[in-house]
Coordinates of C-alpha atoms in Angstrom, one line a residue:
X10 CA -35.5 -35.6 14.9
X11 CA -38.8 -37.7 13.6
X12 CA -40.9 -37.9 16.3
X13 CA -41.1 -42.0 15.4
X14 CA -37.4 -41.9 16.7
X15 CA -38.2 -39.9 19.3
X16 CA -41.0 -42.4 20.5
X17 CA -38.7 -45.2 20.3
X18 CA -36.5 -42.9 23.4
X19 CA -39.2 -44.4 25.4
X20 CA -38.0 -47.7 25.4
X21 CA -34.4 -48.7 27.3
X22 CA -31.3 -48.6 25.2
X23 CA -30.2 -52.3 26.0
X24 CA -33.8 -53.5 24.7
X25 CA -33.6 -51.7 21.7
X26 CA -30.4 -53.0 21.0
X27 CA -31.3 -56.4 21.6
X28 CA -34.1 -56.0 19.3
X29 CA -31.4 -54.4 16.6
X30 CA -29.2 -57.3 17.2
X31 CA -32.3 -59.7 16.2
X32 CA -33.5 -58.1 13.2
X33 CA -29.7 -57.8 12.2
X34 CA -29.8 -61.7 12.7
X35 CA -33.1 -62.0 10.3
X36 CA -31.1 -60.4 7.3
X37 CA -29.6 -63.8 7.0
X38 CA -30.4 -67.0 6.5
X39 CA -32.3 -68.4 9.5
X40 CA -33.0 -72.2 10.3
X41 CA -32.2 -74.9 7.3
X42 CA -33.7 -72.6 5.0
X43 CA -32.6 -70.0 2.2
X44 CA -35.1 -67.5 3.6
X45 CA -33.8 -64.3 5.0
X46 CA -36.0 -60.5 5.1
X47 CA -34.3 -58.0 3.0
X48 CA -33.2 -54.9 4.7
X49 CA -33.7 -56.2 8.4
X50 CA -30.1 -55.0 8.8
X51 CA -31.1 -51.8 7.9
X52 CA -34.2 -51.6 10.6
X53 CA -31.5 -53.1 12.7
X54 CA -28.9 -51.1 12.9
X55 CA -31.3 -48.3 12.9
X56 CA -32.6 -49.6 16.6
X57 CA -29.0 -49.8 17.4
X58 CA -28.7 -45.8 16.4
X59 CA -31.8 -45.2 18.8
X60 CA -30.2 -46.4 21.4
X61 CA -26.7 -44.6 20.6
X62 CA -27.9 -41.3 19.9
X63 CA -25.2 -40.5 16.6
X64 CA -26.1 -36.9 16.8
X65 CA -26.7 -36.1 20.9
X66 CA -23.4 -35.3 21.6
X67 CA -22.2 -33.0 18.3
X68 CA -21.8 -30.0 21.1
X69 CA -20.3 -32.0 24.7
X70 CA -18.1 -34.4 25.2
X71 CA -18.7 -36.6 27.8
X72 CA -17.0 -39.9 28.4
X73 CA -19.3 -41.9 30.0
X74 CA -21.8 -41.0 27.0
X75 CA -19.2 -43.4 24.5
X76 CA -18.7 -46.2 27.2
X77 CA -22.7 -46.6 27.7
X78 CA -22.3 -46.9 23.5
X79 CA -19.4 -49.3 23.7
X80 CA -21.9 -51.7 25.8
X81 CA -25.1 -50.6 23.6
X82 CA -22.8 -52.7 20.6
X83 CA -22.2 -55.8 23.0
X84 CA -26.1 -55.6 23.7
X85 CA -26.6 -55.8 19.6
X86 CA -23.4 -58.4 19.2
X87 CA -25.2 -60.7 22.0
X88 CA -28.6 -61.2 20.0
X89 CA -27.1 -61.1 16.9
X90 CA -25.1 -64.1 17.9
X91 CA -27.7 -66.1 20.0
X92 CA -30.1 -65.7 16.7
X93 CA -27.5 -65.3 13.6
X94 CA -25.2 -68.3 15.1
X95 CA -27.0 -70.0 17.5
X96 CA -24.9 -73.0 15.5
X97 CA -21.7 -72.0 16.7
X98 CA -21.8 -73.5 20.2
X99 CA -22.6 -76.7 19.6
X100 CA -19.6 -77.2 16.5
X101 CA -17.4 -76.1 18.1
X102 CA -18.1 -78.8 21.4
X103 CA -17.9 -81.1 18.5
X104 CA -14.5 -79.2 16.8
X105 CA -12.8 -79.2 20.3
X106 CA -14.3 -83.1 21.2
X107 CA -15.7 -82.0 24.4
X108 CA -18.9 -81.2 25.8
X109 CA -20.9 -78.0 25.5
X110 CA -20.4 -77.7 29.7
X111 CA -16.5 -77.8 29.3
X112 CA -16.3 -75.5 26.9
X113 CA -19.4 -72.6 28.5
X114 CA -15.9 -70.4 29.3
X115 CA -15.1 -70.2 26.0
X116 CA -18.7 -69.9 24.8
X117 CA -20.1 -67.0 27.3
X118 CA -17.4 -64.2 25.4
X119 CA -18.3 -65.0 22.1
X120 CA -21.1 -63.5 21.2
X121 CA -19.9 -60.4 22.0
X122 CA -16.7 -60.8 19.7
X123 CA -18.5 -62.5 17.0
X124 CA -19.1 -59.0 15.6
X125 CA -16.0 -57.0 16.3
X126 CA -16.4 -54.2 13.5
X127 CA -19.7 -53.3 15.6
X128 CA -17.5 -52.0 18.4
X129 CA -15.6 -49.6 15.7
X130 CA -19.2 -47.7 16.2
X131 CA -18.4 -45.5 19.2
X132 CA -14.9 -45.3 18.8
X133 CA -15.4 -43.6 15.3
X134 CA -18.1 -41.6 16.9
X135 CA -15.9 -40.1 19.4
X136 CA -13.5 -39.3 16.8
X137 CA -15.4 -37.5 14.2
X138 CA -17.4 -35.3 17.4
X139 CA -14.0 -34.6 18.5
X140 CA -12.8 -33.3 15.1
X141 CA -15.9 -31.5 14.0
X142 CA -16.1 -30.1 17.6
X143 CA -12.6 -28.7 17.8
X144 CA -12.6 -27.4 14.3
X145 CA -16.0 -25.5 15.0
X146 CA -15.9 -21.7 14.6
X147 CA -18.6 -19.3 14.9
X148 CA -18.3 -18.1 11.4
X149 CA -18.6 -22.5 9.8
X150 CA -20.7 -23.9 7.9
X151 CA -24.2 -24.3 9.4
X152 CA -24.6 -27.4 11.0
X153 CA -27.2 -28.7 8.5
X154 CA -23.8 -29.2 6.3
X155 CA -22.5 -30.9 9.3
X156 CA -25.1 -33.4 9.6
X157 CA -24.4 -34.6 6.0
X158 CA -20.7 -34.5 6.5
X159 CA -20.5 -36.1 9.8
X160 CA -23.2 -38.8 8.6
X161 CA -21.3 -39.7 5.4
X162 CA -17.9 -40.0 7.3
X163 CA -19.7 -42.0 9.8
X164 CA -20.6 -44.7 7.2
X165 CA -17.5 -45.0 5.1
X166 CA -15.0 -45.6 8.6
X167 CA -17.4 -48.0 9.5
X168 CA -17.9 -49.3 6.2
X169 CA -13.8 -49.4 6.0
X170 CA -13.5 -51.0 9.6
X171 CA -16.2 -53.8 8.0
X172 CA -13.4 -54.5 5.4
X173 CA -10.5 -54.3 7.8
X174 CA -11.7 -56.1 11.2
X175 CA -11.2 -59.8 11.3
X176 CA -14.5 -61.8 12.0
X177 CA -14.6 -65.8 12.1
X178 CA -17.2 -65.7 10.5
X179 CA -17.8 -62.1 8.1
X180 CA -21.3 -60.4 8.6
X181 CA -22.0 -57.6 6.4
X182 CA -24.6 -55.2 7.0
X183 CA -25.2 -54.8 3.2
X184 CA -26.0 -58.9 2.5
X185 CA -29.8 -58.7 2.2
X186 CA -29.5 -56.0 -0.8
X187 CA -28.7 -59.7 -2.5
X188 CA -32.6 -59.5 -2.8
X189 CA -32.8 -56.9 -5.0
X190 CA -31.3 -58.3 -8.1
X191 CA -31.8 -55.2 -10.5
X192 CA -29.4 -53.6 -7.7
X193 CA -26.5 -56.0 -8.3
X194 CA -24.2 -54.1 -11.2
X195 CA -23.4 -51.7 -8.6
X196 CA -21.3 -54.5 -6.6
X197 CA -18.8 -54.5 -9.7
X198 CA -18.0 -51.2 -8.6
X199 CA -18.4 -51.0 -4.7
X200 CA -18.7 -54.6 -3.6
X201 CA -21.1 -55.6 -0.2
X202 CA -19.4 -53.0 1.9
X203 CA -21.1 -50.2 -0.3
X204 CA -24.3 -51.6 0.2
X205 CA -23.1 -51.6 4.3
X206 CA -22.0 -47.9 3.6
X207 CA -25.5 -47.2 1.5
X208 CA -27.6 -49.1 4.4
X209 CA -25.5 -47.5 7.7
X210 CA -26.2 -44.0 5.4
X211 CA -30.2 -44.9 5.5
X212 CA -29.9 -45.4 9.0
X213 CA -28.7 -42.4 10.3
X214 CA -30.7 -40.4 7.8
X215 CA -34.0 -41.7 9.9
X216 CA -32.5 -39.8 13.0
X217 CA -32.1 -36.3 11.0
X218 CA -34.3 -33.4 10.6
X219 CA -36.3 -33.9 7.6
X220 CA -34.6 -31.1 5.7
X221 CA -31.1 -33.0 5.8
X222 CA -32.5 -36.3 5.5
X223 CA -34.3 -35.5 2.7
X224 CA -30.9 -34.2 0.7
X225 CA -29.0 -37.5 2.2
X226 CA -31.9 -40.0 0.7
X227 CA -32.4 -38.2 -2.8
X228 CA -28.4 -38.8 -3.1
X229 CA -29.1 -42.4 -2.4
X230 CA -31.5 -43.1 -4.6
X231 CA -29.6 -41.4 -7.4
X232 CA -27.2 -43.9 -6.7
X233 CA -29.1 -46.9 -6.7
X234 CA -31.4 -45.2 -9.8
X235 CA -28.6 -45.0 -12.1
X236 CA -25.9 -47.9 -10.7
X237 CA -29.2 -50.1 -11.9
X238 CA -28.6 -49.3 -15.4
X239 CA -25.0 -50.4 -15.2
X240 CA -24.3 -53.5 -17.3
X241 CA -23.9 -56.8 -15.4
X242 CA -22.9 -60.5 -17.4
X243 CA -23.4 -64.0 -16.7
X244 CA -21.9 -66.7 -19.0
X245 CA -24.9 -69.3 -17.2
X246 CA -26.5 -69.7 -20.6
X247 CA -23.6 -68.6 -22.9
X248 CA -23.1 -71.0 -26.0
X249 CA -19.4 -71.0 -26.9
X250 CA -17.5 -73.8 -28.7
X251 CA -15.2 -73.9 -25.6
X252 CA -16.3 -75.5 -22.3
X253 CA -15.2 -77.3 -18.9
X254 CA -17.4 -80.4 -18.1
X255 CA -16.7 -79.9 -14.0
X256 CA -17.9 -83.1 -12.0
X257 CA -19.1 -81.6 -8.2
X258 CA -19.1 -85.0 -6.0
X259 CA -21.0 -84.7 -2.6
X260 CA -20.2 -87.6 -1.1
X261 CA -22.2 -86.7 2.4
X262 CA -20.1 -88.4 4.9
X263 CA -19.5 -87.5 8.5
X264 CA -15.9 -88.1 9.8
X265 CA -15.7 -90.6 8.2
X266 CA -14.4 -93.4 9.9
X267 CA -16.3 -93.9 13.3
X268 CA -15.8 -90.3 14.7
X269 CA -18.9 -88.9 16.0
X270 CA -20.6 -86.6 13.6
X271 CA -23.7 -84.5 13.4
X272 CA -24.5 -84.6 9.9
X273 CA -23.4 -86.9 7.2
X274 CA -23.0 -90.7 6.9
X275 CA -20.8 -92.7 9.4
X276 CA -18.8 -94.8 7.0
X277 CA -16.1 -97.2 7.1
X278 CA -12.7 -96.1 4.7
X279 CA -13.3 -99.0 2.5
X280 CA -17.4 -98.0 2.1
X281 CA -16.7 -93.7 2.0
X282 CA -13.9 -95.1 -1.2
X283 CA -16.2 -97.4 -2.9
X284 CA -19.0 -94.3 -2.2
X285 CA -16.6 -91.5 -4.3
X286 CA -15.8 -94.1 -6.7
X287 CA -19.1 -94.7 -7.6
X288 CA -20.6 -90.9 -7.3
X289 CA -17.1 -89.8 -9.7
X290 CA -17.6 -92.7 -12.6
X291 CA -21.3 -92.3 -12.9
X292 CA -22.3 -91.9 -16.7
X293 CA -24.0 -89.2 -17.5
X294 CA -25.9 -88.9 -21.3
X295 CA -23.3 -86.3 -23.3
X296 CA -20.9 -84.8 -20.5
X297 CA -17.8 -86.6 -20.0
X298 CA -16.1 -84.8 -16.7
X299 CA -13.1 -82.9 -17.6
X300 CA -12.4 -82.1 -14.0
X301 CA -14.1 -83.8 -11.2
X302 CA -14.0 -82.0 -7.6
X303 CA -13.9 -83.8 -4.2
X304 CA -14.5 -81.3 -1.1
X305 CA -12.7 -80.8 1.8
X306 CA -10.6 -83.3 3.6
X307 CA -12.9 -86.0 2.1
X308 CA -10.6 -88.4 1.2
X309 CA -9.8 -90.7 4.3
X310 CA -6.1 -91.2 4.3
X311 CA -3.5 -88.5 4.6
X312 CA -1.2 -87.9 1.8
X313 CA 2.5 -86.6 1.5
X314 CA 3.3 -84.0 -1.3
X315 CA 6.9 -84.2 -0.6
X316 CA 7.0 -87.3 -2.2
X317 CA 4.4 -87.1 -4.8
X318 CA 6.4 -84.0 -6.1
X319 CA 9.1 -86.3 -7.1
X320 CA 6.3 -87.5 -9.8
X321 CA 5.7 -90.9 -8.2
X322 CA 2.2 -92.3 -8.7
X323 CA -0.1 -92.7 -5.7
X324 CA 1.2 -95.5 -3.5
X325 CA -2.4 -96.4 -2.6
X326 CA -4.1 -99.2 -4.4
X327 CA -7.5 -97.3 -4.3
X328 CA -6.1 -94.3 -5.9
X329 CA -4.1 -96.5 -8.6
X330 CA -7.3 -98.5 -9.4
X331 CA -9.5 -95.2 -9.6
X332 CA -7.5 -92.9 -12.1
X333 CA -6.8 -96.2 -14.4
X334 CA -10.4 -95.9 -14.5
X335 CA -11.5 -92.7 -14.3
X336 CA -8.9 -91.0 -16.7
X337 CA -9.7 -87.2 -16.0
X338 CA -8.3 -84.3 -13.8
X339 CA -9.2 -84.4 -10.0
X340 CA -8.9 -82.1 -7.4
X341 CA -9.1 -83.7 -3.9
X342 CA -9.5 -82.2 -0.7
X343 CA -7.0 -84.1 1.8
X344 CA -4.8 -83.9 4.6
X345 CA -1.2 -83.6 3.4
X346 CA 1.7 -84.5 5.6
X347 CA 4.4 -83.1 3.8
X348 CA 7.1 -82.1 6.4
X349 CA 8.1 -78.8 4.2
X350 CA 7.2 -75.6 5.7
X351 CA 5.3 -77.4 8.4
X352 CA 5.9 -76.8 12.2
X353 CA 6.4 -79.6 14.5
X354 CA 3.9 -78.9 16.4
X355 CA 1.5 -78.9 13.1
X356 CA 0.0 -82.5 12.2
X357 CA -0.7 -81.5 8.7
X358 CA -2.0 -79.0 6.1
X359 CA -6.1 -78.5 4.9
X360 CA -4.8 -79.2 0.9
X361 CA -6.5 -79.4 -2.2
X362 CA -4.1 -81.8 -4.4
X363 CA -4.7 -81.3 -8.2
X364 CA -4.2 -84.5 -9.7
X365 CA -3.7 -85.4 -13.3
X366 CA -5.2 -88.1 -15.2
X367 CA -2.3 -90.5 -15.3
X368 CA -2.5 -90.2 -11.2
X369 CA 0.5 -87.8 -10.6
X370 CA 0.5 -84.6 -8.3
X371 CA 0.4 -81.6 -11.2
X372 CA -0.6 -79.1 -8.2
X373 CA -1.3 -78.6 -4.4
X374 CA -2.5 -75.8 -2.7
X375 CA -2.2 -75.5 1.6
X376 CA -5.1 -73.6 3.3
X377 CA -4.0 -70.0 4.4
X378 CA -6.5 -68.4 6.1
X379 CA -7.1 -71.0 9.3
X380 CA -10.2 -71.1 11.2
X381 CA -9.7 -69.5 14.9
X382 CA -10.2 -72.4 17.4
X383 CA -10.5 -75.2 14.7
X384 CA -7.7 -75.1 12.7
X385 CA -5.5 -72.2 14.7
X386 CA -5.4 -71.1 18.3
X387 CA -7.7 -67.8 18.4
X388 CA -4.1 -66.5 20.8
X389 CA -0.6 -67.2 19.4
X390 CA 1.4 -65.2 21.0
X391 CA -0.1 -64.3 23.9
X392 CA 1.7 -65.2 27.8
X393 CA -1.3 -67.0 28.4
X394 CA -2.2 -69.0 24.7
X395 CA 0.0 -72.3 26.0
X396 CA -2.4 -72.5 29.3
X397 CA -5.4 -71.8 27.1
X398 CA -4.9 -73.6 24.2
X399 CA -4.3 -76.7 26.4
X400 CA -7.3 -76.1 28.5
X401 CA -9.3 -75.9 25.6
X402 CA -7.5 -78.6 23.7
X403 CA -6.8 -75.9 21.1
X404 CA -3.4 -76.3 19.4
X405 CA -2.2 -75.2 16.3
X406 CA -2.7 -78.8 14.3
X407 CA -3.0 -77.5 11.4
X408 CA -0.2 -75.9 9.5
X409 CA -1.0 -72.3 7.4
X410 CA -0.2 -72.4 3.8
X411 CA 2.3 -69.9 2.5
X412 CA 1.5 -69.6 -1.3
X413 CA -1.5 -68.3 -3.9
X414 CA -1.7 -71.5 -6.1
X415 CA -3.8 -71.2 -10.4
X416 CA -4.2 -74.7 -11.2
X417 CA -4.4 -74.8 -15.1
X418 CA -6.5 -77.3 -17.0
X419 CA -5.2 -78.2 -20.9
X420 CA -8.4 -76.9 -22.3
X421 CA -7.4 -74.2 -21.5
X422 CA -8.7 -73.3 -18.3
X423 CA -7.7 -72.0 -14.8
X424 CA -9.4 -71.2 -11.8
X425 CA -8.3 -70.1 -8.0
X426 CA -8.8 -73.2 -5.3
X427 CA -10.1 -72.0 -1.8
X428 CA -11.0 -73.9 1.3
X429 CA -14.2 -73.4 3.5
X430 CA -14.5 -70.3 4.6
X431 CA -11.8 -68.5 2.6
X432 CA -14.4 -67.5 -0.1
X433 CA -16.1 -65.4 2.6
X434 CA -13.2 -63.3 3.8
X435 CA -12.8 -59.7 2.3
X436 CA -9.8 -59.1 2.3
X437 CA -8.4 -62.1 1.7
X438 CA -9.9 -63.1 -1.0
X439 CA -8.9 -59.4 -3.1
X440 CA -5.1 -60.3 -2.1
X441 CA -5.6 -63.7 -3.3
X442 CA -6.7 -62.8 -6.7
X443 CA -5.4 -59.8 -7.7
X444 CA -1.8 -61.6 -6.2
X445 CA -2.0 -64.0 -9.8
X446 CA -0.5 -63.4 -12.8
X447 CA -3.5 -64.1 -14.9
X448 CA -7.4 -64.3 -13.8
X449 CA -9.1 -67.2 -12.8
X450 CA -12.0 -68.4 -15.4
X451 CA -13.6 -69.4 -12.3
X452 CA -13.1 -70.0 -8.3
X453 CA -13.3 -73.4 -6.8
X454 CA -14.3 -73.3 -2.8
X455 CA -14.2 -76.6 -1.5
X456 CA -16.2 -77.4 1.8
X457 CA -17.4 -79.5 4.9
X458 CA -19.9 -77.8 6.9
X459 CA -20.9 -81.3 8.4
X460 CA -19.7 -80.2 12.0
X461 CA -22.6 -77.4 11.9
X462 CA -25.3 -79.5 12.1
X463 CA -28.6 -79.5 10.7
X464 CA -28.4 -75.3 10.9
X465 CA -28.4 -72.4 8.8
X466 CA -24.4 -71.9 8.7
X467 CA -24.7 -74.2 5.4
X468 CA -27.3 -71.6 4.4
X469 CA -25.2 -68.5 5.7
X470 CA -21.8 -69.9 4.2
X471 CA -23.2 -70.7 0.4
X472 CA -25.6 -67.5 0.3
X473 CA -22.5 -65.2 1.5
X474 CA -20.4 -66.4 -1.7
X475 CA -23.0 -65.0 -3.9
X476 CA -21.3 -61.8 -3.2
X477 CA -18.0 -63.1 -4.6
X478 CA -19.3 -64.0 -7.9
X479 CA -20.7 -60.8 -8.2
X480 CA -17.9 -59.2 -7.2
X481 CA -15.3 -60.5 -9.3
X482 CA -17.2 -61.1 -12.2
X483 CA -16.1 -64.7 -12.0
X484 CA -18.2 -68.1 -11.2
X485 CA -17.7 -69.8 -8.1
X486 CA -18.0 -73.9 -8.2
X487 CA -18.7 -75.1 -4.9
X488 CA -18.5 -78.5 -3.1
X489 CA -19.6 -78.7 0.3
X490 CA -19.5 -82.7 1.8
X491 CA -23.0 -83.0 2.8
X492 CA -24.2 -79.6 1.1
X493 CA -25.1 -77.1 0.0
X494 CA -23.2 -77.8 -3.7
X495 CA -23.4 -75.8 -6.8
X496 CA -22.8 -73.1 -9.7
X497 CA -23.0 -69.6 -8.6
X498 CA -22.9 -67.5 -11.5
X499 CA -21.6 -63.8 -11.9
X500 CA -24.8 -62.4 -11.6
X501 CA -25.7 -64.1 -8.3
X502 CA -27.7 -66.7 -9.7
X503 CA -27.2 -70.1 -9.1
X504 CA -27.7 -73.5 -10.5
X505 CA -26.8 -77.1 -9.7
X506 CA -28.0 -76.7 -6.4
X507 CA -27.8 -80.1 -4.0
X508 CA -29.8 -80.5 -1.1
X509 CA -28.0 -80.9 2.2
X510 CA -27.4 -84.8 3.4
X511 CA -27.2 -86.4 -0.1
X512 CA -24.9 -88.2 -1.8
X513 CA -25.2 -87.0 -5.2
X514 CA -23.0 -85.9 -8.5
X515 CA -24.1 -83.6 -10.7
X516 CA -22.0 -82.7 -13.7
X517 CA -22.0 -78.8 -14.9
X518 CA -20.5 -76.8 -18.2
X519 CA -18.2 -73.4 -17.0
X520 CA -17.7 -71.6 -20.9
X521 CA -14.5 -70.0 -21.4
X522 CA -15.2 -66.5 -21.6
X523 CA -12.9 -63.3 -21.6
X524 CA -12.4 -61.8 -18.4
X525 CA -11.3 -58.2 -16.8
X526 CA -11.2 -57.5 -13.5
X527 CA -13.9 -55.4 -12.3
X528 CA -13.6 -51.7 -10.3
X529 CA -13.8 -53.1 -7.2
X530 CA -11.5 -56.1 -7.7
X531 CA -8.7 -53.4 -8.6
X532 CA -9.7 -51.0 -5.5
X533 CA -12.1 -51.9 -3.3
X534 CA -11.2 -49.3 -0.4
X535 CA -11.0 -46.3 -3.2
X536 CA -14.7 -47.6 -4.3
X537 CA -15.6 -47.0 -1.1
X538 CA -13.8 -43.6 -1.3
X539 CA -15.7 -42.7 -4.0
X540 CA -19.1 -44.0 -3.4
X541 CA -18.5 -41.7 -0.3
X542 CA -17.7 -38.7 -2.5
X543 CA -20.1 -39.0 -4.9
X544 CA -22.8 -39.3 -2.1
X545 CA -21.4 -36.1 -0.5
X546 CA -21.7 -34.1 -3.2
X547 CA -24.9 -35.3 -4.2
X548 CA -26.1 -34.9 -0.8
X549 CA -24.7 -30.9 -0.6
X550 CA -26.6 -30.4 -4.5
X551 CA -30.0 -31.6 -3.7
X552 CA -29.9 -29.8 -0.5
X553 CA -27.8 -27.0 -1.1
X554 CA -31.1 -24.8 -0.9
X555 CA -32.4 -25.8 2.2
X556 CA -28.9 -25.4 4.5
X557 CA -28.8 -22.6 6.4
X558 CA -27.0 -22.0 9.9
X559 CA -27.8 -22.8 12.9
X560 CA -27.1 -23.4 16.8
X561 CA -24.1 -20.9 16.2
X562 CA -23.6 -21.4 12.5

């Protein structure tokens, strides 16, 4: 073991889990800022392998050793989630309307389940010890083959449970690798979680003997030597002769009419209408908007798709004025009442209605994936949910949507609507796309992120789609109410950036471009199957000179 990481032993567990939970934290986003330190995650979770000790217990089993690791993981959840989203517990007073003293029982246990994939960590680690332990023989391979093995198993379940485990809102261990542009081709093939797998990888290797470390790091950098060579497009600056003028409309309003907000202008209906009115018809010198976006739930009265299926105009004289004017394709975020597929107990669905320019309902899409506590109880089905949701004032309100929905534009155009935090969700979003018929010339993620305040979710929630673009292969357009706003491109760039709390428009070009889905789009959990594999036997080449048995090899 390096004797730095034998140093660190000093120091108690708990604090050097804290400390792992805080530069975890400083991987992302922090304040109202884009600013984040690449590879903090990595130093991170490194501190958090101090304290757990992956290696200690290859020979004994002891119980208590994995329970002490099972609280080490709540001790890096905690300050992860007191620095990473200190913004949670003051939305969500605001998302439940009650103060931050009513609600302290639901806020003391969520910092340790904002993280939930962290607690994967000892159970994993019991289960590979108890496998290689059991299948150990005097006459096996020596245990510098062991160390390799056991380390690159370690990363790809946890890498896998990263994909798998539900979070409210997703933290990936390999985000910050976003800094290292020239790295990005490899995410066509592996995604984020191979950058986790790649970072939890580095990790371990600084608690190895230098002979096995040294093998496990020259495999790594193979990887990221040649997967840098790999190609990588971005249609930001392609010329073609066939283009979608895309109108994003940040109207930065809070809710709307009255209700207390913590961002965004307090408006009356009649001054938030007149306010999207004026941001949608604004002239601009040569782009005439082919589609102009609203975000989410913007539009002050709730609408019924039932009806507007039937091809009826808009019964609302606001609406009927405004597409007479502004003859283009819309798509609105609203609340849609429609009684179809809709529980009593639900007031309505999250929708994005795609409207055409004549003012009829050509498309709708209701939100699937519902935010726990906001939009859906975080217990359903639990003995106990009807006391809880009631204490809390948690109720299901909001109904869950029950379809994938490609709106198509006549220019021959498509793209995949999501709502708020949809984009962000793994494993979601690959059922989602690779669910349509045809692929998507671009994604569409329509947001409000005025209930977070004057924090860095808006920073955390924009920066985290990045990924998505990449990804795919596919642009992401982006309309957040009171910001952030803009193109991300398929390399990760971006452009069209709004600040947050403005009320601006700003009209963009998407080119129509031919599209295949990407490696990891197909299979992103046989990426990860193969990034492992490839790593292995990398790993058992470069060192395959050094290994030689040991402690009864």
């Amino acid at each position: 073991m390096p004797k730095v990481i034998i140093l660190f032993h000093k120091i108690p567990p708990a604090v050097l889990c804290l400390l792992g939970g805080l530069l975890f934290a400083l991987g992302f986003p922090i304040g109202s800022t884009f600013y984040y330190i690449p590879l903090a995650p990595l130093l991170g979770f490194a501190l958090l392998l101090t304290a757990i000790r992956p290696f200690e217990n290859l020979k004994k089993h002891r119980a208590k050793f994995y329970i002490k690791n099972f609280l080490y993981c709540c001790c890096f959840s905690v300050a992860y989630s007191m620095v990473g989203a200190s913004w949670f517990s003051h939305s969500l007073s605001n998302l439940l309307n009650r103060s931050l003293m009513d609600n302290i029982g639901l806020l003391l246990p969520f910092p340790i389940i904002h993280l939930p994939m962290i607690y994967c960590i000892p159970l994993i680690q019991w289960g590979i010890d108890l496998t290689l332990i059991r299948a150990r023989h005097p006459n096996n391979p020596s245990s510098d083959f062991r160390y390799i093995l056991w380390s690159v198993l370690f990363a790809f379940l946890l890498a896998i449970a990263e994909y798998f485990v539900p979070a409210i809102f997703p933290c990936f261990f390999g985000f910050s690798w976003m800094a290292f542009s020239f790295l990005m081709p490899l995410a066509t093939f592996f995604g984020v979680h191979g950058f986790s797998f790649i970072t939890f990888l580095l990790a371990l290797a600084a608690h190895m003997p230098w002979r096995q470390a040294k093998a496990l790091l020259l495999a790594i950098v193979t990887i990221l030597f040649f997967g840098s060579f790999l190609p990588i497009r971005s249609s930001r600056n392609l010329q073609t002769s066939q283009t979608l003028n895309i109108r994003l409309v940040q109207a930065n309003v809070g809710n709307g009419t009255g209700v207390r907000s913590d961002v965004g202008d307090v408006l009356t209906k009649k001054e938030l209408l007149q306010r999207l009115f004026a941001l949608s018809s604004r002239q601009e010198t040569g782009k005439i908007a082919d589609l102009i976006i609203w975000s989410e739930g913007v539009y002050p009265f709730s609408l019924n798709s039932d009806r507007l299926q039937s091809k009826q105009l808009f019964e609302d004289s606001f609406i009927k004025q405004y597409s007479s004017t502004v003859r283009t394709f819309h798509l609105l975020g609203v609340q849609d009442v429609a009684a179809t597929n809709r529980l009593p107990e639900e007031k309505y669905f999250n929708s994005a209605f795609y409207v055409s320019p004549e003012g009829f309902l050509d498309s709708y899409y209701h939100k699937i994936h519902l935010l726990a506590l906001a939009e859906a109880p975080i217990i359903s089905y639990h003995p106990l949910a009807k006391w809880f949701n009631e204490y809390f004032h948690v109720s299901a309100g909001i109904g869950r949507g029950d379809r994938f929905v490609l709106f198509h534009h006549p220019k021959g155009f498509s793209f995949l609507p999501t709502i708020c935090l949809e984009i962000i969700q793994t494993q979601f979003i690959n059922s989602f796309y690779t669910s349509l018929p045809e692929l998507p010339d671009f994604f569409v993620n329509l947001a409000s992120d005025m209930r977070f305040g004057n924090s860095s979710e808006p920073y955390q929630h924009f920066e985290l789609q990045r990924w998505r673009a990449i990804e795919y292969q596919t642009p992401i357009v982006r309309v957040a109410n009171t910001g952030i706003s803009g193109v991300i491109w398929e390399d990760g760039s971006t452009t069209s950036t709004t600040s947050i709390n403005e009320a601006v428009s700003i009209t963009t070009s998407i080119p129509k471009v031919q599209r295949s889905r990407t490696f990891y789009a197909h299979y992103p959990i046989l990426s990860l199957v193969l990034l492992a594999l490839i790593t292995l036997t990398l790993s058992l080449l470069f060192g395959r000179r050094a290994f030689r048995p040991s402690f009864g090899g």
